[in-house]
PDB file of C-alpha atoms in Angstrom:
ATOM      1  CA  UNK A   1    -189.826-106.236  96.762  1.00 50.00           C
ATOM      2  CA  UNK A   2    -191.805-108.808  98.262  1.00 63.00           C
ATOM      3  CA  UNK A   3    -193.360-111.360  96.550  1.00 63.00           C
ATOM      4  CA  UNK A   4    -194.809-112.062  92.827  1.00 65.00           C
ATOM      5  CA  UNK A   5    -198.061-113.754  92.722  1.00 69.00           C
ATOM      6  CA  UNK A   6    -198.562-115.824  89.053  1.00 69.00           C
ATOM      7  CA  UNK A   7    -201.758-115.113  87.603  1.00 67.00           C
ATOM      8  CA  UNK A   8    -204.857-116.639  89.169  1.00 74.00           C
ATOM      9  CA  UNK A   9    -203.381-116.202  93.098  1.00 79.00           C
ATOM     10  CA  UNK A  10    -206.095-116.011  95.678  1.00 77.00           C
ATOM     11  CA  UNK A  11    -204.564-115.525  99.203  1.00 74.00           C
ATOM     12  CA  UNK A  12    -205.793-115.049 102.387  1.00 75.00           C
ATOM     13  CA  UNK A  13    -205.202-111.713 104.462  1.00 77.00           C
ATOM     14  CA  UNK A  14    -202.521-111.435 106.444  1.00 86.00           C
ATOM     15  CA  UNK A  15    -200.011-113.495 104.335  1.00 88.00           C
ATOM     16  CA  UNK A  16    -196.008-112.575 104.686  1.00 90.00           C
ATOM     17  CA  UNK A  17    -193.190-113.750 102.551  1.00 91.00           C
ATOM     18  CA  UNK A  18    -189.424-112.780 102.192  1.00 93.00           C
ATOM     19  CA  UNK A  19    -187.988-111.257  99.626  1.00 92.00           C
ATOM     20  CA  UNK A  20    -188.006-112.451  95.919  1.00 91.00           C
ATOM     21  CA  UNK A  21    -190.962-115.121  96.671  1.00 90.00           C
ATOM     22  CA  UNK A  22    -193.192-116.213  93.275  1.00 90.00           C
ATOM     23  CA  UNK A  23    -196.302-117.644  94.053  1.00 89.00           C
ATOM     24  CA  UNK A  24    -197.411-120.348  91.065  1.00 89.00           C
ATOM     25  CA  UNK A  25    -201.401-119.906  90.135  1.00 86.00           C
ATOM     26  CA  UNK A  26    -203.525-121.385  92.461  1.00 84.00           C
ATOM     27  CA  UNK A  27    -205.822-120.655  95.619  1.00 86.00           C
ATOM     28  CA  UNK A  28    -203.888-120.601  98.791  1.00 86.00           C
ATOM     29  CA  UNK A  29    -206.445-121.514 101.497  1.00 86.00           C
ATOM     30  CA  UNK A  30    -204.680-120.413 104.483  1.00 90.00           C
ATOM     31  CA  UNK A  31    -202.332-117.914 105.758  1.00 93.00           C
ATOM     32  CA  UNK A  32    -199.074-118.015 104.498  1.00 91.00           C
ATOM     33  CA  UNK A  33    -195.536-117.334 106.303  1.00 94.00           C
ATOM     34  CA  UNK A  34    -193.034-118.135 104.104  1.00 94.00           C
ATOM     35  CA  UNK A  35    -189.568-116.831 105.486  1.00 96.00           C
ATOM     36  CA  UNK A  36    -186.642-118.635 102.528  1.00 97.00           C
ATOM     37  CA  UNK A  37    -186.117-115.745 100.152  1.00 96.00           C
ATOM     38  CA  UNK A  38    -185.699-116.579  96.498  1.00 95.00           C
ATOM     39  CA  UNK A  39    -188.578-119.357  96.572  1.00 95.00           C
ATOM     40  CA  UNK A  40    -191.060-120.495  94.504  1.00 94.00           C
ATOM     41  CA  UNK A  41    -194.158-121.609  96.505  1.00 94.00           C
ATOM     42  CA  UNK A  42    -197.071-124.109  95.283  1.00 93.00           C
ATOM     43  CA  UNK A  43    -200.273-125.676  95.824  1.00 92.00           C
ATOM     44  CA  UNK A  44    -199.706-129.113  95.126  1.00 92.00           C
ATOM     45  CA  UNK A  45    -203.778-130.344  95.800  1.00 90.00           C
ATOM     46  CA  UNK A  46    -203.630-133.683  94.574  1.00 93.00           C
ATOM     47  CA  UNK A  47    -201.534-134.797  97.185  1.00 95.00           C
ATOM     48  CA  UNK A  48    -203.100-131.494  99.549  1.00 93.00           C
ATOM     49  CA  UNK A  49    -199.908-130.143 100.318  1.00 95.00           C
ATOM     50  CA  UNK A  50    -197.484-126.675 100.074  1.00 94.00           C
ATOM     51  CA  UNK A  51    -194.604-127.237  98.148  1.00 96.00           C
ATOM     52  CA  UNK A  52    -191.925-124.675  98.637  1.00 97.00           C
ATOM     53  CA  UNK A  53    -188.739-124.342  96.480  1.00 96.00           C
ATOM     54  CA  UNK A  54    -186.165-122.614  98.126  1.00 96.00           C
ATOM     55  CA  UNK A  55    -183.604-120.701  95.599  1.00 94.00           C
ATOM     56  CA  UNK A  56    -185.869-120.955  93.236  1.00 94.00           C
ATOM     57  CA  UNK A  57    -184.246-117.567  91.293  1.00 92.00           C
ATOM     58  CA  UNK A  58    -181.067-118.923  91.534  1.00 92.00           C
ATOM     59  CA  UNK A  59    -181.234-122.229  90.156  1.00 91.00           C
ATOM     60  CA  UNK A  60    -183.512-121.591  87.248  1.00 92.00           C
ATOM     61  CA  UNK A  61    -184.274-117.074  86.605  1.00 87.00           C
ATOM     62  CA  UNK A  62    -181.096-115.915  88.095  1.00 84.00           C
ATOM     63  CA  UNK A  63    -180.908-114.138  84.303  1.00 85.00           C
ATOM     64  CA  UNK A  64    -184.226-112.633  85.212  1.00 83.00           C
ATOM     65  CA  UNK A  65    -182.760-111.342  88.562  1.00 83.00           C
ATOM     66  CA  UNK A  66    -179.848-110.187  86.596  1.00 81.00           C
ATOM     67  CA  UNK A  67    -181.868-108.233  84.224  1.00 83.00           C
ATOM     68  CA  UNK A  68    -184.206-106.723  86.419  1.00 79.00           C
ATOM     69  CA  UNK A  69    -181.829-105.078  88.690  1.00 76.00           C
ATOM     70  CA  UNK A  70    -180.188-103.286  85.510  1.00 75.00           C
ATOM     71  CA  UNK A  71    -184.204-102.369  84.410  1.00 78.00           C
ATOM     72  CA  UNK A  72    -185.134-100.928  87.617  1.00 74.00           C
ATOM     73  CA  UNK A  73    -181.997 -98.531  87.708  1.00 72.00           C
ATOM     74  CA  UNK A  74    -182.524 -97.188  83.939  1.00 76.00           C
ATOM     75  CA  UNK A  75    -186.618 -97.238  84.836  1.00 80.00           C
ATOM     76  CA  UNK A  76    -185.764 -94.584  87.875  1.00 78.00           C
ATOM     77  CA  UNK A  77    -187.480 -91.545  86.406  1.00 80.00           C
ATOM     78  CA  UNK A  78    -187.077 -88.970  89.784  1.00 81.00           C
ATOM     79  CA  UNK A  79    -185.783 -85.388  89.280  1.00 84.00           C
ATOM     80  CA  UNK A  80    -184.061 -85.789  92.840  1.00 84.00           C
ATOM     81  CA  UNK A  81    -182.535 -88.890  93.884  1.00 79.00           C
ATOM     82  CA  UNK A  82    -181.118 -87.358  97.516  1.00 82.00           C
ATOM     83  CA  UNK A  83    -183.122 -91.193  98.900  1.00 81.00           C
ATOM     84  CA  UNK A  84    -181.011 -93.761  97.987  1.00 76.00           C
ATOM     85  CA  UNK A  85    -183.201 -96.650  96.401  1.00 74.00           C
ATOM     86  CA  UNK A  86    -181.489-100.039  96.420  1.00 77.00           C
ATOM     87  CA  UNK A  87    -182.065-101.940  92.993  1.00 76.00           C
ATOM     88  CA  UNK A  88    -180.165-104.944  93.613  1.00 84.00           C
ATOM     89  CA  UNK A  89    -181.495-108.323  94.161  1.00 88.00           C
ATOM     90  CA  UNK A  90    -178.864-108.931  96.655  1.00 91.00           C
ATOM     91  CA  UNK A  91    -179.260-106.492  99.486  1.00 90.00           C
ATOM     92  CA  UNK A  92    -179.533-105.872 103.109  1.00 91.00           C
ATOM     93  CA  UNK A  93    -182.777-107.239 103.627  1.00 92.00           C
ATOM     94  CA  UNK A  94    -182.408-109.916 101.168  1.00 94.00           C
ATOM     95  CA  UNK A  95    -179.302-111.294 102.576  1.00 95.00           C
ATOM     96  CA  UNK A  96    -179.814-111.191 105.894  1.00 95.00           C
ATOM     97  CA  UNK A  97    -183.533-113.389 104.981  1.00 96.00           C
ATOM     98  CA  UNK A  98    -180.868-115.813 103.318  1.00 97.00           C
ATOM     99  CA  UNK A  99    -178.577-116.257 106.776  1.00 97.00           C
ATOM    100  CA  UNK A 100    -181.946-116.932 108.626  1.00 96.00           C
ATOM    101  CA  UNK A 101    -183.217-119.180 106.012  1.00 97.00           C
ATOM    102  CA  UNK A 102    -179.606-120.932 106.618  1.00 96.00           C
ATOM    103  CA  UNK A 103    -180.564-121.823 110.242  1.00 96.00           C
ATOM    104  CA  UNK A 104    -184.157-123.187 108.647  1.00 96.00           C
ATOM    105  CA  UNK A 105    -181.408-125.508 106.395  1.00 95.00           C
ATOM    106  CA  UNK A 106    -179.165-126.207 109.233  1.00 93.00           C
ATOM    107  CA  UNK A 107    -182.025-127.986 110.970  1.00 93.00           C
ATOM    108  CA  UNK A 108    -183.223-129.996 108.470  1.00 92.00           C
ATOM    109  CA  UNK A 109    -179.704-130.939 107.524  1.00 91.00           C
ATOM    110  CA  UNK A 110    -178.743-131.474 110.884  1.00 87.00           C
ATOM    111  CA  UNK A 111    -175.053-130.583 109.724  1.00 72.00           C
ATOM    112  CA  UNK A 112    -174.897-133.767 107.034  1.00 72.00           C
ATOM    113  CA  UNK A 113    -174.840-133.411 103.739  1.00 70.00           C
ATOM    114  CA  UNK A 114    -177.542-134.808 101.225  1.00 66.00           C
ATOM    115  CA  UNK A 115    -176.810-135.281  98.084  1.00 64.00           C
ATOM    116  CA  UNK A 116    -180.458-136.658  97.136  1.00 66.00           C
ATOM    117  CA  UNK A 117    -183.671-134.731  96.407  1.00 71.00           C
ATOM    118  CA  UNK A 118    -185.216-135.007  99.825  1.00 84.00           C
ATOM    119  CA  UNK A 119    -188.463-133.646 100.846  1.00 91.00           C
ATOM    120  CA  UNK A 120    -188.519-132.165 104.019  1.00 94.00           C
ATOM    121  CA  UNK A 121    -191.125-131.665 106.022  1.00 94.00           C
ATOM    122  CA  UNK A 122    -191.798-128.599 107.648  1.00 95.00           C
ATOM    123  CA  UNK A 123    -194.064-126.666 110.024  1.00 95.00           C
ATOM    124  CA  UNK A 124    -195.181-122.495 110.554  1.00 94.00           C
ATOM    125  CA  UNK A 125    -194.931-122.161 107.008  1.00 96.00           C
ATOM    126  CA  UNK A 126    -199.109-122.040 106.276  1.00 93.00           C
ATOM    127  CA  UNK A 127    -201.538-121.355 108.665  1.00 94.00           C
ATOM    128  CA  UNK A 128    -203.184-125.226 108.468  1.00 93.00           C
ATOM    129  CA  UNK A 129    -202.809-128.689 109.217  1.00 94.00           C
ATOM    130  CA  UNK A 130    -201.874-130.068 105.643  1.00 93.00           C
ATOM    131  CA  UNK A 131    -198.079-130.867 104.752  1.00 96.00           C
ATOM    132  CA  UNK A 132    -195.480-128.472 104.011  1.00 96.00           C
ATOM    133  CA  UNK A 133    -192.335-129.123 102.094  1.00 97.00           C
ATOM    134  CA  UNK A 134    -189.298-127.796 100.905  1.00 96.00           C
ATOM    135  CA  UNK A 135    -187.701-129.214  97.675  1.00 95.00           C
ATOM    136  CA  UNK A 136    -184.017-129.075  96.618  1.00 94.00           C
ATOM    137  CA  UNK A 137    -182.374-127.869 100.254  1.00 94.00           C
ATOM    138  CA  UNK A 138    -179.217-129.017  99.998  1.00 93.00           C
ATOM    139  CA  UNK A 139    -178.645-126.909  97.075  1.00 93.00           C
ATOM    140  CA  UNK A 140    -180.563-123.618  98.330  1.00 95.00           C
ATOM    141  CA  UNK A 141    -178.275-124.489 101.315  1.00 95.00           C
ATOM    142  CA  UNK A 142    -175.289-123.418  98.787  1.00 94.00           C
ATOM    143  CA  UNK A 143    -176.702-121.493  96.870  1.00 95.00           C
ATOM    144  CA  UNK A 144    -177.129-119.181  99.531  1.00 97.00           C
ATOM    145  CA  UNK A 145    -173.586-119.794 101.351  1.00 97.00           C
ATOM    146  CA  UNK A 146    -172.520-118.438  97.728  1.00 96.00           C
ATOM    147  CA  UNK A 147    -174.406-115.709  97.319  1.00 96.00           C
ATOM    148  CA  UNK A 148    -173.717-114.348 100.481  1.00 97.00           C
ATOM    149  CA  UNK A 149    -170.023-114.214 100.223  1.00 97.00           C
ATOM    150  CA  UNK A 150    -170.484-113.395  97.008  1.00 95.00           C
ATOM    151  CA  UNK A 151    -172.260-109.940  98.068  1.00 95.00           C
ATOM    152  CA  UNK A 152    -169.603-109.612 100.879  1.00 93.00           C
ATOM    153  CA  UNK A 153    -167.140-109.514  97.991  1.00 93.00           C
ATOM    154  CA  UNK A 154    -169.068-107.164  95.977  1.00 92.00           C
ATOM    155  CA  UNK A 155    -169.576-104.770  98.811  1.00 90.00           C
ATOM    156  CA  UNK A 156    -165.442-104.755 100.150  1.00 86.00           C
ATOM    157  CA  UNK A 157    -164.838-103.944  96.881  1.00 88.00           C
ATOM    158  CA  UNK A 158    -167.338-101.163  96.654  1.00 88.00           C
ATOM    159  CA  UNK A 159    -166.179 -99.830  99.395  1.00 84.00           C
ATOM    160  CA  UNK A 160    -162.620-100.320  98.113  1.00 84.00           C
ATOM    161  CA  UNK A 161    -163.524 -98.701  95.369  1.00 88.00           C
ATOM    162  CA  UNK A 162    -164.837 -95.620  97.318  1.00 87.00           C
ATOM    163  CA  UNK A 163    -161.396 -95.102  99.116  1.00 84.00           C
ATOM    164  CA  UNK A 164    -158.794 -95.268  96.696  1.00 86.00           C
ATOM    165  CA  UNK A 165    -156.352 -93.347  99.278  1.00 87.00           C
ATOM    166  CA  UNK A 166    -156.496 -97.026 101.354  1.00 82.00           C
ATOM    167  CA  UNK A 167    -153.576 -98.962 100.022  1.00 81.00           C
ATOM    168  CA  UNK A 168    -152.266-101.455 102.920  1.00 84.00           C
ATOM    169  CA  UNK A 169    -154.293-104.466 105.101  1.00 82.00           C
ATOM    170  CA  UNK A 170    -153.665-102.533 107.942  1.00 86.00           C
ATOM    171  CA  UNK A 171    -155.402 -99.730 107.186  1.00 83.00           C
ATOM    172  CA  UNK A 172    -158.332-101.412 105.797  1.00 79.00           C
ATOM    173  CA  UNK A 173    -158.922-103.438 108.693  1.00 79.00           C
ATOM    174  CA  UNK A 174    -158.687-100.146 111.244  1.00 82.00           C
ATOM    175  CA  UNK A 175    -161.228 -98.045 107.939  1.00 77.00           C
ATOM    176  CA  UNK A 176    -163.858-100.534 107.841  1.00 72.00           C
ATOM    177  CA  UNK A 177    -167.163 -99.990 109.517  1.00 70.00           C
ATOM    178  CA  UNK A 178    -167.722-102.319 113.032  1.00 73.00           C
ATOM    179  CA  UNK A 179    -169.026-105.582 112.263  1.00 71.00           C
ATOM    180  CA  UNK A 180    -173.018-105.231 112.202  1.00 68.00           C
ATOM    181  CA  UNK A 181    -175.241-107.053 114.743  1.00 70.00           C
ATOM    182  CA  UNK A 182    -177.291-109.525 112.961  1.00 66.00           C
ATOM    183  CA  UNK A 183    -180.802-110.437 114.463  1.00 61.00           C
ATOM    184  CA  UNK A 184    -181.891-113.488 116.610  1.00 56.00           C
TER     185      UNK A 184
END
């Protein structure tokens, strides 16, 4: 799942977004590359700027999340379900868009903590000169530290789940899968 445009969205071609991105009514007059999943993106044109709201889902429709994932599952209508279809808002993909929105955080941060509402200005998010901001970072920040150890959780237990016979640290530790290679 990609993105949600609102009603009323005019984009231009060529537009890419991470997963779980809602797009508030409005015309977008450039490209968009928005790479922080979970946001809420804006045209703010009386101050002619791109707001973006990183964690959007989790700080106010994490119900909606929630909900959907359960919907999707029951909605799943196919005879044969041999392809595994992932349902979950927290996934792969997803997760992995949240450890290189991280590094997006880390830089603005620059490893201090802010407990204000600080804009921050960024750039290679639209495909024009105006201003670009992100809202509300140090919480998306952790938000998404949570979320991902969260799913790490979910997924060991899965897969603890899966092998009952595994009953000692030891053998868990020599049963789990190599550690996967994460990207750039």
């Amino acid at each position: 799942l990609c993105f949600w445009p609102g009603l009323c969205v005019s984009l231009k071609h060529n537009s890419s977004f991470a997963c779980y991105t809602l797009l508030a009514k409005g015309d977008f007059p450039a490209e968009l590359n928005i790479p922080i999943p979970f946001s809420l993106v804006s045209n703010d044109v009386s101050r002619d700027r791109l707001v973006v709201m990183p964690g959007y889902w989790f700080l106010y429709n994490m119900y909606a999340l929630a909900r959907n994932s359960g919907k999707y599952v029951s909605r799943d209508k196919r005879i044969d379900k041999t392809q595994l279809l992932e349902y979950d808002y927290l996934a792969p993909d997803s997760v992995e868009e949240m450890f290189q929105a991280l590094e997006i955080f880390g830089k603005l941060l620059g490893g201090k903590k802010h407990k204000h509402d600080k804009e921050f200005t960024v750039e290679g998010f639209e495909h024009s000169k105006r201003k670009v901001v992100l809202l509300k970072v140090p919480q998306a920040d952790a938000l998404f530290r949570e979320m991902i150890v969260y799913y790490g959780v979910t997924q060991l237990l899965e897969w603890a789940n899966a092998h009952p016979n595994i009953r000692s640290w030891k053998q868990w530790t020599t049963q789990l899968p190599a550690k996967p290679e994460r990207k750039g």
